């Protein structure tokens, strides 16, 4: 099968012909139809983070396709089902976090396209327990970005317990942000979109943002004029951006972090945090329930996916485009 | 009446004879019997924080005494009632935070011993709506530290939603910490006490801490050996201490900040915050309900107050002792 | 001024010319422009419930109009402001429920159009602290039903903590139900509307209900076919309807009661309640924050009000129409 | 091996010599040391409930003992570990309730001593994933009642989100109630114990109940005099008792049901439920986390188990004693 392989940290990816893997007990083999490109894949290929991925690596945690074979003991999903292979490849099911319904914080997880091979290939293995069914009315192309960009922002907002009529500020209107903005609406909130590029600001407007803030100007003044933010969802992994969003929060505001900056340190003011009762909280992707919810919401017409189909052969050029910020919200490898 | 007055920022306090104030409509005049010394009073006298107190100032937000006169329209408390005059002198009752039951984040608050005169005096004015009744079985001497050190740590823990059998780590076993430790037990939690002084560690042991960690040694190793912390309550306003506690947190851990460092900046790692789903949250004192709860818990024998009675005339020496760390958990001015 | 007065329990209302009241300290005088008719007003006039209203009584707790005079000490709202006068005329602000942000359960409340005179008149008195500002873009006619029918269903759903992609079943698509259905969407939920009349079912469809169930047929089968309900909001005060909705709940389902049946007793199965972890919960109107949220949501275009303007002189005929079920979602007295 | 077997509904149990079962893949074989007798076992033997158990049946869902063999694929627990075999024999791990951390509401569960054989025997099979480790410092004899009576009342209270200084009323001071009362304290609450027998009331006193109410007298007056209840935990499966407890609730009170009455119907007043914002909620046993918490709390000295060791051969006499109410809090079969 064709696969895009990272041979070593920081080396360009290679399009290789590798053997189709066989599903072991509990696994399913999925013929990939669409596979989203997440910035995390680039960090993985570069070995940017404290915990390193397997190497060589087939990246990808937004793979969607059809089950073509199942391993021993697998009763569901059946061959022919269409499923997503998200970041959380597998959770143990028996640590206190899994038992408590917080499987993304599992003590013994497998991560797709990181600790195990992912969806940048014609076929990929997933665990039957953790692949998530895609509704018939949701195309694989649209299902792909929802598998990570969607569920990550959805679960992040959910962790902040948004209440209707609260104001959600989404910083960065890219792959994550354009979906986060729409989830803000799903939670009944008023939304403020923040970006520094004209096309992103236009996209935010088109997606129904109540207020659009051009951060090339005075972000703080614009957000304050809009009544401040109760929740700020940061999809731009920059400590400076996080601190600016912290300053824009109302009392009892929540600053939600999902992205990992190269520079791992964020500096925040204690006085304002205490006096305003502010919360700064990290959130990691979402559970199987969260992803099923995201698909149900999409099937119900409550979200739109903005993405561009690209060829897997162009993976290195695509990485360059993402690094240069020259992409619509998401690039999705078309493997049909 | 006798009062300790801060004449100007950084000047020594003066014991002055000032006129007994008269209660305006909605106010009560309280004959103070005991008045705790909180580190905040020293910050107020020094003008350490971004928002400055009135000047000259009578400090004190742990005053407890008996109502001796009431202003127009006051039906309760009655003359003769014993009440506490906590930090939250008054909240507006009509901003969205007050209506939501989060009055400590009121948009138009009055703070005792900060924006209005406080309890370092023989008499003090309070607002009838916001003084809190002290049960008969709780002495004024014990009620004083609970009015701030108690309710602040109680509400801080409550904001972290502790569950029984979770582990609460309390860093700093002083005025706040010695009560926070006991509230950890009240919430059904296992407790780890952290300090750097022998007498504080011995106090923690005596108060029933399950694990006592001497931070002069390897704090992280000791906490890890004890299973890590689910909640860390920081009563030592040091960014370095906050960062060390962050590193000791389990997945889904909560770092709760209540104290305000002179150096206002805390630096925290984003990677661990996101990967572990950690929350960093500020908490400001507590509501009238919280303080009533603290008194009920004390009356029920669930907490002990460790404090030393001192004379108001010795206020400057007392400030010096606090700054030198040469005090038991709390100093309380005896005004009987 | 003209007012509709209940002279005695079960007597027809009389249109009388009564004196315009004067605002006491803390009160505002409001020139009523629109005033909704709630079924509760009929119960009040009939003395149906265990706790009886004042008599004679001017009913009405959906009055909306413009402040024309204020009593002593009132700084806000100002003369000229447009406000709603909801069921919760006043809460004490100092009981444990008020302090906790649950003012609708205040121990010493005043209820508009029940314990104090209400909005079936050209002028009404309200308490400055508890009238709620109406945004400019929301007409008084539309603001009226939101003041009770809206906020009651909004707060009821909120008390059940709906999560996006959960299924909310709204039983009864009348004054309350037609708004409850829309709030279900606001919370991101899938909605099932249940009624027994063709025009109500058509209204539900028009308002975007995902599933419409005609309860003249087999309600349980239809709801089961639609996947069951996670939350059932009962706006029809019938014990039989409540029990039928209980049977339609999924595990962890919540049955939310807001209406008061003449027959006060509801009988429910314990086995299913325990085995499925079901909650049956009452909810009483909403707080000032809740109502402000409802107005903000309406101003943002997220709800529509279905109502018919009627003349106050026709109040008795209107009562008859409501009792006969011959009304659109809501009747609103036009007092302009 | 020796086992107590229910041969048919309503027939006396028989002590039989049956073959020791062999653990299949994913299972463990446990040599039972202690096995509690829960009233549910009697209901199972009588076929009292809508859903019937397997027949013939070895009852028992409070079995505790040592793993002596494991099936294929079991890595933990190891042979030699001491574990409990609670009611929730197995949950599927993949339905929305399991994923959400609510495994006791699993759509495809196995129940020990009900749908599969239980702990009234020298050996029993459990699922490796769902047996719960017992700490060394907790004896099997004490661990047995905690496995159901403990965790059921613990999880029931937890589902009501008790806050310190709230009042928990526990109705019935038997197997469940005597532990529920202690968990009330663990949550920081004030406790009211209600019973109708002198020895149970004395036990409640000895266990530290703050108020003891003899329901042979005027229960409502006594509870009202004690300030009412915020949470009522009903361990007596009687609709009349449930209704009496409902009437004793404060605003925002929670009525928690865990037991299943023979007469399945409970009748409750809607008016009070709505006006006071009361919740009536069912709760079914507890999760693996909950049980681990209960054991940790017991190991920490926060609970005491009151129980009497009995011989398995006396099982029919023991059932009679339970039905006659002639037992201390719990009977535990000693199988050592």
mmCIF file of C-alpha atoms in Angstrom, chain B residues 80-331:
data_model
loop_
_atom_site.group_PDB
_atom_site.id
_atom_site.type_symbol
_atom_site.label_atom_id
_atom_site.label_comp_id
_atom_site.label_asym_id
_atom_site.label_seq_id
_atom_site.Cartn_x
_atom_site.Cartn_y
_atom_site.Cartn_z
ATOM 1 C CA UNK B 80 -26.315 42.245 70.773
ATOM 2 C CA UNK B 81 -25.620 39.801 67.928
ATOM 3 C CA UNK B 82 -22.063 38.671 67.505
ATOM 4 C CA UNK B 83 -20.793 38.967 63.923
ATOM 5 C CA UNK B 84 -17.715 38.794 61.737
ATOM 6 C CA UNK B 85 -16.632 41.578 59.378
ATOM 7 C CA UNK B 86 -14.936 39.762 56.516
ATOM 8 C CA UNK B 87 -13.010 40.991 53.476
ATOM 9 C CA UNK B 88 -16.197 41.276 51.409
ATOM 10 C CA UNK B 89 -17.619 44.283 53.212
ATOM 11 C CA UNK B 90 -20.430 44.613 50.708
ATOM 12 C CA UNK B 91 -21.425 43.349 47.289
ATOM 13 C CA UNK B 92 -23.909 45.089 45.013
ATOM 14 C CA UNK B 93 -26.461 42.263 44.833
ATOM 15 C CA UNK B 94 -27.408 43.096 41.279
ATOM 16 C CA UNK B 95 -24.471 42.434 38.950
ATOM 17 C CA UNK B 96 -24.444 39.135 37.110
ATOM 18 C CA UNK B 97 -21.880 37.693 39.516
ATOM 19 C CA UNK B 98 -23.880 38.561 42.622
ATOM 20 C CA UNK B 99 -27.080 37.222 41.058
ATOM 21 C CA UNK B 100 -25.238 34.030 40.150
ATOM 22 C CA UNK B 101 -24.130 33.474 43.731
ATOM 23 C CA UNK B 102 -20.539 34.516 43.074
ATOM 24 C CA UNK B 103 -20.560 37.693 45.142
ATOM 25 C CA UNK B 104 -16.830 37.671 45.811
ATOM 26 C CA UNK B 105 -16.428 38.622 42.142
ATOM 27 C CA UNK B 106 -18.935 41.475 42.428
ATOM 28 C CA UNK B 107 -18.320 44.315 39.981
ATOM 29 C CA UNK B 108 -18.908 46.980 42.672
ATOM 30 C CA UNK B 109 -17.570 45.567 45.942
ATOM 31 C CA UNK B 110 -16.411 47.191 49.178
ATOM 32 C CA UNK B 111 -13.465 45.492 50.880
ATOM 33 C CA UNK B 112 -13.012 45.712 54.660
ATOM 34 C CA UNK B 113 -9.672 47.134 55.702
ATOM 35 C CA UNK B 114 -8.932 48.087 52.114
ATOM 36 C CA UNK B 115 -11.529 50.222 50.356
ATOM 37 C CA UNK B 116 -13.257 50.931 53.693
ATOM 38 C CA UNK B 117 -11.877 50.948 57.233
ATOM 39 C CA UNK B 118 -11.502 47.610 58.937
ATOM 40 C CA UNK B 119 -11.192 45.822 62.220
ATOM 41 C CA UNK B 120 -7.906 47.065 63.726
ATOM 42 C CA UNK B 121 -9.907 49.229 66.100
ATOM 43 C CA UNK B 122 -12.254 49.124 69.068
ATOM 44 C CA UNK B 123 -15.221 49.702 66.783
ATOM 45 C CA UNK B 124 -15.865 49.152 63.105
ATOM 46 C CA UNK B 125 -18.720 49.691 60.691
ATOM 47 C CA UNK B 126 -20.055 46.871 58.603
ATOM 48 C CA UNK B 127 -22.962 46.411 56.230
ATOM 49 C CA UNK B 128 -25.902 44.590 57.770
ATOM 50 C CA UNK B 129 -26.328 42.559 54.609
ATOM 51 C CA UNK B 130 -22.769 41.257 54.658
ATOM 52 C CA UNK B 131 -21.671 40.747 58.244
ATOM 53 C CA UNK B 132 -21.921 37.082 59.171
ATOM 54 C CA UNK B 133 -23.363 35.751 62.388
ATOM 55 C CA UNK B 134 -20.985 33.825 64.661
ATOM 56 C CA UNK B 135 -22.502 30.833 66.491
ATOM 57 C CA UNK B 136 -22.569 31.053 70.278
ATOM 58 C CA UNK B 137 -20.219 28.129 70.656
ATOM 59 C CA UNK B 138 -17.465 29.750 68.590
ATOM 60 C CA UNK B 139 -15.366 32.304 70.483
ATOM 61 C CA UNK B 140 -14.538 35.628 68.856
ATOM 62 C CA UNK B 141 -10.868 34.751 69.139
ATOM 63 C CA UNK B 142 -11.361 31.612 67.049
ATOM 64 C CA UNK B 143 -13.901 33.222 64.756
ATOM 65 C CA UNK B 144 -11.416 35.890 63.662
ATOM 66 C CA UNK B 145 -8.959 33.771 61.629
ATOM 67 C CA UNK B 146 -11.846 31.796 60.149
ATOM 68 C CA UNK B 147 -13.257 35.055 58.751
ATOM 69 C CA UNK B 148 -10.488 35.195 56.167
ATOM 70 C CA UNK B 149 -7.854 32.462 56.491
ATOM 71 C CA UNK B 150 -10.595 29.911 56.992
ATOM 72 C CA UNK B 151 -13.148 30.922 54.425
ATOM 73 C CA UNK B 152 -10.495 31.664 51.806
ATOM 74 C CA UNK B 153 -9.063 28.159 51.893
ATOM 75 C CA UNK B 154 -12.474 26.572 52.279
ATOM 76 C CA UNK B 155 -13.883 28.344 49.227
ATOM 77 C CA UNK B 156 -10.689 27.736 47.279
ATOM 78 C CA UNK B 157 -10.944 24.007 47.834
ATOM 79 C CA UNK B 158 -14.655 24.077 47.102
ATOM 80 C CA UNK B 159 -13.951 25.782 43.771
ATOM 81 C CA UNK B 160 -11.842 22.756 42.869
ATOM 82 C CA UNK B 161 -14.739 20.359 43.585
ATOM 83 C CA UNK B 162 -12.773 17.903 45.724
ATOM 84 C CA UNK B 163 -14.076 14.360 45.803
ATOM 85 C CA UNK B 164 -13.591 12.003 48.745
ATOM 86 C CA UNK B 165 -10.410 9.939 48.472
ATOM 87 C CA UNK B 166 -8.772 12.495 46.228
ATOM 88 C CA UNK B 167 -5.474 13.873 47.464
ATOM 89 C CA UNK B 168 -5.260 17.518 48.474
ATOM 90 C CA UNK B 169 -1.803 19.001 48.844
ATOM 91 C CA UNK B 170 -1.627 22.150 50.924
ATOM 92 C CA UNK B 171 1.541 24.147 50.414
ATOM 93 C CA UNK B 172 2.368 26.316 53.404
ATOM 94 C CA UNK B 173 1.063 25.449 56.868
ATOM 95 C CA UNK B 174 0.517 28.954 58.223
ATOM 96 C CA UNK B 175 -2.609 30.980 58.871
ATOM 97 C CA UNK B 176 -4.334 29.828 55.717
ATOM 98 C CA UNK B 177 -2.678 26.476 55.268
ATOM 99 C CA UNK B 178 -3.379 25.060 58.710
ATOM 100 C CA UNK B 179 -7.084 25.585 58.095
ATOM 101 C CA UNK B 180 -6.932 24.508 54.447
ATOM 102 C CA UNK B 181 -5.436 21.226 55.583
ATOM 103 C CA UNK B 182 -8.358 20.605 57.885
ATOM 104 C CA UNK B 183 -10.882 21.542 55.199
ATOM 105 C CA UNK B 184 -9.186 18.990 52.969
ATOM 106 C CA UNK B 185 -10.273 16.395 55.537
ATOM 107 C CA UNK B 186 -13.747 17.915 55.742
ATOM 108 C CA UNK B 187 -14.123 17.244 52.001
ATOM 109 C CA UNK B 188 -13.216 13.607 52.636
ATOM 110 C CA UNK B 189 -9.799 13.921 51.050
ATOM 111 C CA UNK B 190 -6.402 12.521 51.837
ATOM 112 C CA UNK B 191 -4.005 15.365 52.646
ATOM 113 C CA UNK B 192 -0.381 16.158 51.971
ATOM 114 C CA UNK B 193 1.121 19.096 53.858
ATOM 115 C CA UNK B 194 4.184 20.860 52.464
ATOM 116 C CA UNK B 195 6.361 23.340 54.336
ATOM 117 C CA UNK B 196 9.997 24.202 54.973
ATOM 118 C CA UNK B 197 9.963 24.714 58.721
ATOM 119 C CA UNK B 198 10.047 22.101 61.451
ATOM 120 C CA UNK B 199 7.338 23.638 63.602
ATOM 121 C CA UNK B 200 4.958 23.972 60.658
ATOM 122 C CA UNK B 201 5.558 20.354 59.665
ATOM 123 C CA UNK B 202 4.938 19.285 63.263
ATOM 124 C CA UNK B 203 1.739 21.330 63.300
ATOM 125 C CA UNK B 204 0.578 19.631 60.086
ATOM 126 C CA UNK B 205 1.227 16.259 61.668
ATOM 127 C CA UNK B 206 -0.696 17.228 64.772
ATOM 128 C CA UNK B 207 -3.630 18.407 62.659
ATOM 129 C CA UNK B 208 -3.854 15.017 60.990
ATOM 130 C CA UNK B 209 -2.114 15.430 57.635
ATOM 131 C CA UNK B 210 -1.792 12.018 56.013
ATOM 132 C CA UNK B 211 1.588 12.847 54.518
ATOM 133 C CA UNK B 212 4.016 15.566 55.541
ATOM 134 C CA UNK B 213 6.551 16.782 52.982
ATOM 135 C CA UNK B 214 9.615 18.783 53.922
ATOM 136 C CA UNK B 215 10.218 20.952 50.862
ATOM 137 C CA UNK B 216 13.801 21.591 51.930
ATOM 138 C CA UNK B 217 14.305 18.109 50.476
ATOM 139 C CA UNK B 218 13.143 16.837 47.086
ATOM 140 C CA UNK B 219 9.495 17.898 47.115
ATOM 141 C CA UNK B 220 8.647 16.326 43.797
ATOM 142 C CA UNK B 221 10.021 12.923 44.734
ATOM 143 C CA UNK B 222 8.225 12.931 48.066
ATOM 144 C CA UNK B 223 4.889 13.924 46.563
ATOM 145 C CA UNK B 224 5.289 11.409 43.750
ATOM 146 C CA UNK B 225 6.041 8.707 46.322
ATOM 147 C CA UNK B 226 2.822 9.673 48.046
ATOM 148 C CA UNK B 227 0.873 9.176 44.807
ATOM 149 C CA UNK B 228 0.840 12.740 43.497
ATOM 150 C CA UNK B 229 -1.746 15.402 44.187
ATOM 151 C CA UNK B 230 -5.170 15.889 42.650
ATOM 152 C CA UNK B 231 -5.546 19.351 44.097
ATOM 153 C CA UNK B 232 -2.774 21.708 45.194
ATOM 154 C CA UNK B 233 -3.763 24.651 47.342
ATOM 155 C CA UNK B 234 -0.997 27.245 47.349
ATOM 156 C CA UNK B 235 -0.956 29.523 50.375
ATOM 157 C CA UNK B 236 2.620 30.674 49.812
ATOM 158 C CA UNK B 237 2.517 33.504 47.275
ATOM 159 C CA UNK B 238 5.620 32.458 45.364
ATOM 160 C CA UNK B 239 5.648 31.777 41.609
ATOM 161 C CA UNK B 240 8.376 29.168 42.164
ATOM 162 C CA UNK B 241 6.229 27.329 44.678
ATOM 163 C CA UNK B 242 3.278 27.430 42.299
ATOM 164 C CA UNK B 243 5.332 25.929 39.481
ATOM 165 C CA UNK B 244 6.656 23.180 41.772
ATOM 166 C CA UNK B 245 3.125 22.304 42.808
ATOM 167 C CA UNK B 246 1.996 22.239 39.180
ATOM 168 C CA UNK B 247 4.649 19.634 38.500
ATOM 169 C CA UNK B 248 3.308 17.481 41.343
ATOM 170 C CA UNK B 249 -0.215 17.258 39.953
ATOM 171 C CA UNK B 250 -1.849 14.098 38.669
ATOM 172 C CA UNK B 251 -3.888 14.164 35.435
ATOM 173 C CA UNK B 252 -6.961 16.378 35.843
ATOM 174 C CA UNK B 253 -5.189 18.055 38.732
ATOM 175 C CA UNK B 254 -6.179 21.497 39.941
ATOM 176 C CA UNK B 255 -3.733 24.154 41.065
ATOM 177 C CA UNK B 256 -5.596 26.635 43.254
ATOM 178 C CA UNK B 257 -4.130 30.069 43.864
ATOM 179 C CA UNK B 258 -5.307 32.364 46.645
ATOM 180 C CA UNK B 259 -2.279 34.454 47.521
ATOM 181 C CA UNK B 260 -0.834 37.362 45.610
ATOM 182 C CA UNK B 261 2.926 37.384 45.069
ATOM 183 C CA UNK B 262 4.856 40.636 45.009
ATOM 184 C CA UNK B 263 6.187 39.377 41.692
ATOM 185 C CA UNK B 264 2.858 38.987 39.922
ATOM 186 C CA UNK B 265 4.000 36.600 37.181
ATOM 187 C CA UNK B 266 3.720 32.816 37.299
ATOM 188 C CA UNK B 267 5.247 30.728 34.517
ATOM 189 C CA UNK B 268 3.747 27.333 33.767
ATOM 190 C CA UNK B 269 4.325 24.597 31.192
ATOM 191 C CA UNK B 270 1.674 24.331 28.472
ATOM 192 C CA UNK B 271 2.528 20.789 27.392
ATOM 193 C CA UNK B 272 1.811 19.245 30.786
ATOM 194 C CA UNK B 273 -1.240 21.463 31.264
ATOM 195 C CA UNK B 274 -2.795 20.213 28.033
ATOM 196 C CA UNK B 275 -1.642 16.593 28.153
ATOM 197 C CA UNK B 276 -2.806 16.161 31.729
ATOM 198 C CA UNK B 277 -5.904 18.352 31.495
ATOM 199 C CA UNK B 278 -4.674 20.463 34.390
ATOM 200 C CA UNK B 279 -6.530 23.524 35.689
ATOM 201 C CA UNK B 280 -4.934 26.560 37.269
ATOM 202 C CA UNK B 281 -7.544 28.575 39.079
ATOM 203 C CA UNK B 282 -7.687 31.657 41.233
ATOM 204 C CA UNK B 283 -10.063 31.969 44.146
ATOM 205 C CA UNK B 284 -10.891 35.089 46.148
ATOM 206 C CA UNK B 285 -12.049 34.738 49.782
ATOM 207 C CA UNK B 286 -15.582 33.279 50.094
ATOM 208 C CA UNK B 287 -19.245 34.208 50.185
ATOM 209 C CA UNK B 288 -21.449 34.782 53.225
ATOM 210 C CA UNK B 289 -22.678 31.222 52.805
ATOM 211 C CA UNK B 290 -19.131 29.911 52.758
ATOM 212 C CA UNK B 291 -18.281 31.732 55.971
ATOM 213 C CA UNK B 292 -21.462 30.536 57.649
ATOM 214 C CA UNK B 293 -20.472 27.009 56.605
ATOM 215 C CA UNK B 294 -17.007 27.465 58.088
ATOM 216 C CA UNK B 295 -18.501 28.563 61.385
ATOM 217 C CA UNK B 296 -20.933 25.641 61.364
ATOM 218 C CA UNK B 297 -18.062 23.246 60.719
ATOM 219 C CA UNK B 298 -16.047 24.796 63.527
ATOM 220 C CA UNK B 299 -18.999 24.619 65.889
ATOM 221 C CA UNK B 300 -19.337 20.952 64.948
ATOM 222 C CA UNK B 301 -15.758 20.357 66.044
ATOM 223 C CA UNK B 302 -14.368 19.689 62.579
ATOM 224 C CA UNK B 303 -11.680 22.408 62.671
ATOM 225 C CA UNK B 304 -9.199 23.812 65.164
ATOM 226 C CA UNK B 305 -7.784 27.331 65.084
ATOM 227 C CA UNK B 306 -4.136 27.801 65.988
ATOM 228 C CA UNK B 307 -3.505 31.407 66.937
ATOM 229 C CA UNK B 308 -1.762 33.677 69.439
ATOM 230 C CA UNK B 309 -3.465 36.654 71.080
ATOM 231 C CA UNK B 310 -1.555 39.924 70.751
ATOM 232 C CA UNK B 311 -2.133 43.546 71.703
ATOM 233 C CA UNK B 312 -3.162 46.103 69.083
ATOM 234 C CA UNK B 313 -0.475 48.433 70.449
ATOM 235 C CA UNK B 314 2.114 45.939 69.216
ATOM 236 C CA UNK B 315 0.864 46.037 65.639
ATOM 237 C CA UNK B 316 4.169 47.118 64.097
ATOM 238 C CA UNK B 317 6.101 44.447 65.954
ATOM 239 C CA UNK B 318 3.479 41.946 64.866
ATOM 240 C CA UNK B 319 3.931 42.952 61.219
ATOM 241 C CA UNK B 320 7.657 42.390 61.674
ATOM 242 C CA UNK B 321 7.078 38.983 63.201
ATOM 243 C CA UNK B 322 4.832 37.950 60.299
ATOM 244 C CA UNK B 323 7.376 39.158 57.752
ATOM 245 C CA UNK B 324 10.063 37.189 59.592
ATOM 246 C CA UNK B 325 7.841 34.107 59.683
ATOM 247 C CA UNK B 326 8.116 34.044 63.469
ATOM 248 C CA UNK B 327 4.505 33.358 64.321
ATOM 249 C CA UNK B 328 2.273 30.430 65.014
ATOM 250 C CA UNK B 329 -0.428 29.969 62.381
ATOM 251 C CA UNK B 330 -2.125 33.285 63.154
ATOM 252 C CA UNK B 331 -1.847 36.402 65.305
#
